[in-house]
PDB file of C-alpha atoms in Angstrom:
ATOM      1  CA  ALA A   1      -0.095  -0.024   0.020  1.00  0.00           C
ATOM      2  CA  VAL A   2       1.063   3.525  -0.768  1.00  0.00           C
ATOM      3  CA  SER A   3       0.911   5.992   2.204  1.00  0.00           C
ATOM      4  CA  ALA A   4      -0.987   9.165   1.764  1.00  0.00           C
ATOM      5  CA  PRO A   5       1.095  12.590   0.927  1.00  0.00           C
ATOM      6  CA  ARG A   6       2.012  14.226   4.258  1.00  0.00           C
ATOM      7  CA  PRO A   7       3.877  17.632   4.813  1.00  0.00           C
ATOM      8  CA  ILE A   8       7.489  17.548   5.789  1.00  0.00           C
ATOM      9  CA  ASN A   9       9.192  20.535   6.810  1.00  0.00           C
ATOM     10  CA  GLY A  10       7.073  22.838   4.720  1.00  0.00           C
ATOM     11  CA  GLU A  11       7.103  20.536   1.751  1.00  0.00           C
ATOM     12  CA  THR A  12       4.617  17.972   0.432  1.00  0.00           C
ATOM     13  CA  LEU A  13       5.831  14.403  -0.314  1.00  0.00           C
ATOM     14  CA  LYS A  14       3.931  12.921  -3.373  1.00  0.00           C
ATOM     15  CA  ALA A  15       3.365   8.960  -3.632  1.00  0.00           C
ATOM     16  CA  ASP A  16       5.871   8.634  -6.214  1.00  0.00           C
ATOM     17  CA  GLY A  17       8.615  10.248  -4.059  1.00  0.00           C
ATOM     18  CA  HIS A  18       8.685  13.744  -5.722  1.00  0.00           C
ATOM     19  CA  VAL A  19       8.691  16.628  -3.256  1.00  0.00           C
ATOM     20  CA  ILE A  20       6.814  19.806  -3.917  1.00  0.00           C
ATOM     21  CA  PRO A  21       7.540  22.864  -2.016  1.00  0.00           C
ATOM     22  CA  GLU A  22       4.520  24.531  -0.327  1.00  0.00           C
ATOM     23  CA  PRO A  23       3.900  28.434  -0.796  1.00  0.00           C
ATOM     24  CA  ALA A  24       5.079  30.410   1.939  1.00  0.00           C
ATOM     25  CA  ALA A  25       2.540  30.766   4.729  1.00  0.00           C
ATOM     26  CA  GLN A  26       0.675  34.027   4.705  1.00  0.00           C
ATOM     27  CA  VAL A  27       0.910  36.047   7.860  1.00  0.00           C
ATOM     28  CA  ALA A  28      -2.415  37.628   8.803  1.00  0.00           C
ATOM     29  CA  GLU A  29      -2.681  41.276   9.205  1.00  0.00           C
ATOM     30  CA  ALA A  30      -3.097  42.338  12.973  1.00  0.00           C
ATOM     31  CA  THR A  31      -6.466  43.676  13.917  1.00  0.00           C
ATOM     32  CA  GLY A  32      -7.324  45.773  16.764  1.00  0.00           C
ATOM     33  CA  VAL A  33      -3.867  47.183  17.128  1.00  0.00           C
ATOM     34  CA  ARG A  34      -3.769  50.196  19.485  1.00  0.00           C
ATOM     35  CA  SER A  35      -2.049  53.335  18.385  1.00  0.00           C
ATOM     36  CA  ILE A  36       1.423  53.790  19.760  1.00  0.00           C
ATOM     37  CA  ALA A  37       0.433  57.293  21.387  1.00  0.00           C
ATOM     38  CA  TYR A  38      -2.418  56.034  23.439  1.00  0.00           C
ATOM     39  CA  SER A  39      -0.256  52.682  24.432  1.00  0.00           C
ATOM     40  CA  VAL A  40       2.456  54.899  25.690  1.00  0.00           C
ATOM     41  CA  ILE A  41       0.002  57.209  27.798  1.00  0.00           C
ATOM     42  CA  ALA A  42      -1.558  54.042  29.199  1.00  0.00           C
ATOM     43  CA  TYR A  43       1.639  52.600  30.235  1.00  0.00           C
ATOM     44  CA  LEU A  44       2.930  55.765  31.633  1.00  0.00           C
ATOM     45  CA  LEU A  45      -0.468  56.256  33.775  1.00  0.00           C
ATOM     46  CA  GLY A  46      -1.077  52.626  34.415  1.00  0.00           C
ATOM     47  CA  ALA A  47      -0.206  53.055  38.205  1.00  0.00           C
ATOM     48  CA  PRO A  48      -0.643  52.000  40.585  1.00  0.00           C
ATOM     49  CA  SER A  49      -0.072  48.238  39.814  1.00  0.00           C
ATOM     50  CA  GLY A  50      -1.802  48.727  36.356  1.00  0.00           C
ATOM     51  CA  THR A  51      -5.162  49.713  37.697  1.00  0.00           C
ATOM     52  CA  MET A  52      -5.200  52.777  35.199  1.00  0.00           C
ATOM     53  CA  VAL A  53      -6.454  55.037  38.191  1.00  0.00           C
ATOM     54  CA  LEU A  54      -4.017  57.840  37.001  1.00  0.00           C
ATOM     55  CA  LEU A  55      -5.074  57.435  33.298  1.00  0.00           C
ATOM     56  CA  ALA A  56      -8.630  57.791  34.230  1.00  0.00           C
ATOM     57  CA  ILE A  57      -8.207  60.707  36.354  1.00  0.00           C
ATOM     58  CA  ALA A  58      -6.100  62.324  33.711  1.00  0.00           C
ATOM     59  CA  GLN A  59      -8.755  61.745  31.058  1.00  0.00           C
ATOM     60  CA  GLY A  60     -11.444  63.180  33.255  1.00  0.00           C
ATOM     61  CA  LEU A  61      -9.482  66.389  34.109  1.00  0.00           C
ATOM     62  CA  LEU A  62      -8.712  66.932  30.433  1.00  0.00           C
ATOM     63  CA  VAL A  63     -12.489  66.434  29.440  1.00  0.00           C
ATOM     64  CA  GLY A  64     -13.488  68.730  32.413  1.00  0.00           C
ATOM     65  CA  LEU A  65     -10.980  71.595  31.270  1.00  0.00           C
ATOM     66  CA  ILE A  66     -12.023  71.341  27.585  1.00  0.00           C
ATOM     67  CA  PHE A  67     -15.511  71.251  28.661  1.00  0.00           C
ATOM     68  CA  ALA A  68     -15.274  74.383  30.848  1.00  0.00           C
ATOM     69  CA  VAL A  69     -13.479  76.427  28.163  1.00  0.00           C
ATOM     70  CA  PHE A  70     -15.734  75.282  25.515  1.00  0.00           C
ATOM     71  CA  LEU A  71     -18.761  76.429  27.489  1.00  0.00           C
ATOM     72  CA  GLU A  72     -17.205  79.921  27.747  1.00  0.00           C
ATOM     73  CA  THR A  73     -16.493  79.734  23.917  1.00  0.00           C
ATOM     74  CA  PHE A  74     -20.277  79.629  23.328  1.00  0.00           C
ATOM     75  CA  ALA A  75     -21.162  82.423  25.827  1.00  0.00           C
ATOM     76  CA  VAL A  76     -22.367  79.792  28.576  1.00  0.00           C
ATOM     77  CA  GLN A  77     -20.518  81.791  31.350  1.00  0.00           C
ATOM     78  CA  THR A  78     -22.920  81.889  34.311  1.00  0.00           C
ATOM     79  CA  TYR A  79     -22.351  79.615  37.392  1.00  0.00           C
ATOM     80  CA  ARG A  80     -25.917  78.324  37.246  1.00  0.00           C
ATOM     81  CA  SER A  81     -25.930  77.545  33.474  1.00  0.00           C
ATOM     82  CA  GLY A  82     -22.553  75.917  33.568  1.00  0.00           C
ATOM     83  CA  THR A  83     -23.590  73.689  36.420  1.00  0.00           C
ATOM     84  CA  VAL A  84     -26.632  72.624  34.907  1.00  0.00           C
ATOM     85  CA  ALA A  85     -24.717  71.764  31.613  1.00  0.00           C
ATOM     86  CA  ALA A  86     -22.218  69.804  33.621  1.00  0.00           C
ATOM     87  CA  LEU A  87     -24.832  67.790  35.492  1.00  0.00           C
ATOM     88  CA  VAL A  88     -26.740  66.954  32.358  1.00  0.00           C
ATOM     89  CA  LEU A  89     -23.472  65.776  30.466  1.00  0.00           C
ATOM     90  CA  ALA A  90     -22.319  63.804  33.673  1.00  0.00           C
ATOM     91  CA  THR A  91     -25.715  62.154  34.431  1.00  0.00           C
ATOM     92  CA  CYS A  92     -27.635  61.920  31.085  1.00  0.00           C
ATOM     93  CA  THR A  93     -24.770  61.004  28.612  1.00  0.00           C
ATOM     94  CA  PRO A  94     -22.171  58.252  28.651  1.00  0.00           C
ATOM     95  CA  LEU A  95     -19.445  60.914  29.044  1.00  0.00           C
ATOM     96  CA  SER A  96     -18.478  60.238  32.744  1.00  0.00           C
ATOM     97  CA  PHE A  97     -18.420  56.442  31.988  1.00  0.00           C
ATOM     98  CA  VAL A  98     -16.143  56.783  28.743  1.00  0.00           C
ATOM     99  CA  CYS A  99     -13.709  58.983  30.769  1.00  0.00           C
ATOM    100  CA  VAL A 100     -12.942  56.141  33.174  1.00  0.00           C
ATOM    101  CA  PHE A 101     -12.357  53.444  30.658  1.00  0.00           C
ATOM    102  CA  VAL A 102      -8.994  52.528  29.363  1.00  0.00           C
ATOM    103  CA  VAL A 103     -10.099  53.341  25.898  1.00  0.00           C
ATOM    104  CA  PRO A 104      -9.273  56.205  23.277  1.00  0.00           C
ATOM    105  CA  ASP A 105     -12.912  56.497  22.611  1.00  0.00           C
ATOM    106  CA  ILE A 106     -13.258  59.763  24.817  1.00  0.00           C
ATOM    107  CA  PHE A 107     -10.924  61.445  22.431  1.00  0.00           C
ATOM    108  CA  THR A 108     -13.366  61.149  19.677  1.00  0.00           C
ATOM    109  CA  GLY A 109     -15.682  63.684  21.417  1.00  0.00           C
ATOM    110  CA  LEU A 110     -12.637  65.936  22.443  1.00  0.00           C
ATOM    111  CA  LEU A 111     -11.616  65.933  18.785  1.00  0.00           C
ATOM    112  CA  ILE A 112     -15.034  67.300  17.578  1.00  0.00           C
ATOM    113  CA  VAL A 113     -15.194  69.629  20.508  1.00  0.00           C
ATOM    114  CA  THR A 114     -11.545  71.184  20.303  1.00  0.00           C
ATOM    115  CA  LEU A 115     -11.952  71.755  16.535  1.00  0.00           C
ATOM    116  CA  LEU A 116     -15.220  73.328  16.665  1.00  0.00           C
ATOM    117  CA  ALA A 117     -13.938  75.846  19.369  1.00  0.00           C
ATOM    118  CA  LEU A 118     -11.089  76.550  17.180  1.00  0.00           C
ATOM    119  CA  GLY A 119     -13.249  77.043  14.233  1.00  0.00           C
ATOM    120  CA  VAL A 120     -15.840  79.263  16.100  1.00  0.00           C
ATOM    121  CA  ALA A 121     -13.687  81.330  18.500  1.00  0.00           C
ATOM    122  CA  VAL A 122      -9.872  81.023  17.602  1.00  0.00           C
ATOM    123  CA  GLU A 123      -9.708  84.567  17.565  1.00  0.00           C
ATOM    124  CA  ARG A 124     -11.225  85.140  21.283  1.00  0.00           C
ATOM    125  CA  MET A 125      -8.631  82.532  22.753  1.00  0.00           C
ATOM    126  CA  SER A 126      -5.262  83.346  24.361  1.00  0.00           C
ATOM    127  CA  ILE A 127      -2.332  81.699  22.842  1.00  0.00           C
ATOM    128  CA  ALA A 128      -2.070  79.425  25.818  1.00  0.00           C
ATOM    129  CA  LEU A 129      -5.631  78.279  25.093  1.00  0.00           C
ATOM    130  CA  ARG A 130      -4.982  77.952  21.490  1.00  0.00           C
ATOM    131  CA  LEU A 131      -1.915  75.785  22.227  1.00  0.00           C
ATOM    132  CA  LEU A 132      -3.995  73.604  24.689  1.00  0.00           C
ATOM    133  CA  PHE A 133      -6.684  72.994  22.344  1.00  0.00           C
ATOM    134  CA  VAL A 134      -4.321  72.276  19.357  1.00  0.00           C
ATOM    135  CA  ALA A 135      -2.215  69.636  21.582  1.00  0.00           C
ATOM    136  CA  SER A 136      -5.501  68.125  22.551  1.00  0.00           C
ATOM    137  CA  ALA A 137      -6.673  67.773  19.205  1.00  0.00           C
ATOM    138  CA  VAL A 138      -3.326  66.478  17.966  1.00  0.00           C
ATOM    139  CA  LEU A 139      -3.387  63.704  20.806  1.00  0.00           C
ATOM    140  CA  ALA A 140      -7.027  62.805  19.876  1.00  0.00           C
ATOM    141  CA  VAL A 141      -5.929  62.309  16.068  1.00  0.00           C
ATOM    142  CA  SER A 142      -3.210  60.187  17.273  1.00  0.00           C
ATOM    143  CA  THR A 143      -5.150  57.897  19.418  1.00  0.00           C
ATOM    144  CA  HIS A 144      -7.154  55.838  16.892  1.00  0.00           C
ATOM    145  CA  ALA A 145      -7.116  55.175  13.123  1.00  0.00           C
ATOM    146  CA  SER A 146     -10.624  56.397  12.607  1.00  0.00           C
ATOM    147  CA  HIS A 147      -9.659  59.883  14.150  1.00  0.00           C
ATOM    148  CA  PRO A 148      -7.702  61.366  11.077  1.00  0.00           C
ATOM    149  CA  PRO A 149     -10.633  61.197   8.655  1.00  0.00           C
ATOM    150  CA  LEU A 150     -12.838  62.593  11.317  1.00  0.00           C
ATOM    151  CA  ALA A 151     -10.547  65.319  11.933  1.00  0.00           C
ATOM    152  CA  ALA A 152     -10.419  66.140   8.156  1.00  0.00           C
ATOM    153  CA  ALA A 153     -14.056  66.253   7.859  1.00  0.00           C
ATOM    154  CA  VAL A 154     -14.651  68.534  10.917  1.00  0.00           C
ATOM    155  CA  THR A 155     -11.732  70.696   9.872  1.00  0.00           C
ATOM    156  CA  LEU A 156     -13.180  71.092   6.406  1.00  0.00           C
ATOM    157  CA  VAL A 157     -16.512  72.161   7.869  1.00  0.00           C
ATOM    158  CA  CYS A 158     -15.048  74.666  10.078  1.00  0.00           C
ATOM    159  CA  ILE A 159     -12.701  76.217   7.356  1.00  0.00           C
ATOM    160  CA  ILE A 160     -15.918  76.569   4.992  1.00  0.00           C
ATOM    161  CA  SER A 161     -17.776  78.115   7.824  1.00  0.00           C
ATOM    162  CA  ARG A 162     -15.098  80.523   8.623  1.00  0.00           C
ATOM    163  CA  ILE A 163     -14.930  81.713   5.071  1.00  0.00           C
ATOM    164  CA  TYR A 164     -18.555  81.948   4.698  1.00  0.00           C
ATOM    165  CA  ARG A 165     -18.773  84.172   7.656  1.00  0.00           C
ATOM    166  CA  GLY A 166     -15.824  86.388   5.995  1.00  0.00           C
ATOM    167  CA  ASP A 167     -12.913  85.402   8.002  1.00  0.00           C
ATOM    168  CA  ARG A 168     -10.165  84.571   5.548  1.00  0.00           C
ATOM    169  CA  ARG A 169      -7.279  85.392   7.858  1.00  0.00           C
ATOM    170  CA  ILE A 170      -4.368  83.090   7.194  1.00  0.00           C
ATOM    171  CA  ALA A 171      -3.198  82.926  10.857  1.00  0.00           C
ATOM    172  CA  HIS A 172      -6.746  81.702  12.086  1.00  0.00           C
ATOM    173  CA  LEU A 173      -6.899  78.954   9.435  1.00  0.00           C
ATOM    174  CA  VAL A 174      -3.437  77.817  10.184  1.00  0.00           C
ATOM    175  CA  TRP A 175      -4.426  77.299  13.773  1.00  0.00           C
ATOM    176  CA  LEU A 176      -7.477  75.437  12.733  1.00  0.00           C
ATOM    177  CA  ILE A 177      -5.529  73.146  10.099  1.00  0.00           C
ATOM    178  CA  ALA A 178      -2.480  72.589  12.761  1.00  0.00           C
ATOM    179  CA  PRO A 179      -4.249  69.667  14.575  1.00  0.00           C
ATOM    180  CA  LEU A 180      -4.942  67.585  11.583  1.00  0.00           C
ATOM    181  CA  ALA A 181      -1.530  68.142   9.975  1.00  0.00           C
ATOM    182  CA  LEU A 182       0.397  67.607  13.146  1.00  0.00           C
ATOM    183  CA  GLY A 183      -1.639  64.725  14.214  1.00  0.00           C
ATOM    184  CA  ILE A 184      -1.324  62.917  10.849  1.00  0.00           C
ATOM    185  CA  ALA A 185       2.489  63.669  10.707  1.00  0.00           C
ATOM    186  CA  GLY A 186       3.099  62.336  14.292  1.00  0.00           C
ATOM    187  CA  THR A 187       0.926  59.118  13.584  1.00  0.00           C
ATOM    188  CA  LEU A 188       2.999  58.509  10.372  1.00  0.00           C
ATOM    189  CA  VAL A 189       6.373  58.854  12.263  1.00  0.00           C
ATOM    190  CA  ALA A 190       5.290  56.910  15.335  1.00  0.00           C
ATOM    191  CA  ASN A 191       4.048  53.890  13.238  1.00  0.00           C
ATOM    192  CA  ARG A 192       7.055  54.078  10.942  1.00  0.00           C
ATOM    193  CA  VAL A 193       9.264  53.668  13.998  1.00  0.00           C
ATOM    194  CA  GLY A 194       7.096  51.169  15.938  1.00  0.00           C
ATOM    195  CA  PHE A 195       5.532  49.168  13.389  1.00  0.00           C
ATOM    196  CA  GLY A 196       7.911  49.572  10.487  1.00  0.00           C
ATOM    197  CA  GLU A 197       5.415  50.941   8.094  1.00  0.00           C
ATOM    198  CA  THR A 198       4.481  54.431   7.109  1.00  0.00           C
ATOM    199  CA  SER A 199       0.762  54.274   7.487  1.00  0.00           C
ATOM    200  CA  LEU A 200      -2.130  55.891   9.523  1.00  0.00           C
ATOM    201  CA  ALA A 201      -3.496  52.390  10.444  1.00  0.00           C
ATOM    202  CA  ALA A 202      -1.009  50.069  11.776  1.00  0.00           C
ATOM    203  CA  LYS A 203      -1.335  46.608  10.536  1.00  0.00           C
ATOM    204  CA  ARG A 204       1.335  44.580  12.450  1.00  0.00           C
ATOM    205  CA  TYR A 205       2.508  44.616  15.931  1.00  0.00           C
ATOM    206  CA  PRO A 206       5.756  46.275  17.164  1.00  0.00           C
TER     207      PRO A 206
END
């Protein structure tokens, strides 16, 4: 009786003794690869003992700060109005729950809010506030692969809105475009260094 062909060291042995090399195995692309930026943040703020308490606190403080400035940007400046808005967001929306989870989802909302604030009231912001909002938006762009196209869409809407309102000052447009440009550039560099590919969405592990 002749034995059935069987694989030997990546090759197939036929019944007549001929050896046929098998094609190289295809390596499946990695899915769900977290961004380098958010991974580093989670690692640095993972204390104590990996409980991520510091990360949750940091995310909550950043959201609260952006939220407070955002209210003033849209003229909600009274203590009563701000308190009511804060209570509604904290109890009637998933905002507070998302803040304490170790996921980059919270940065989706922050990205939209920071870009809208820059688009509507950049001229009323101090340089320090502009830098805070740009830095927050850059971080938000880099925390997830779905954020660059979202940032591009919101930025385009804000640019069209400013031009429609008659504000074509280059300096204001630069502040608005900066988060998208810097976020994409930082993500490309980080993925090149960490994953070995120049891509906005990493497809392999470090």
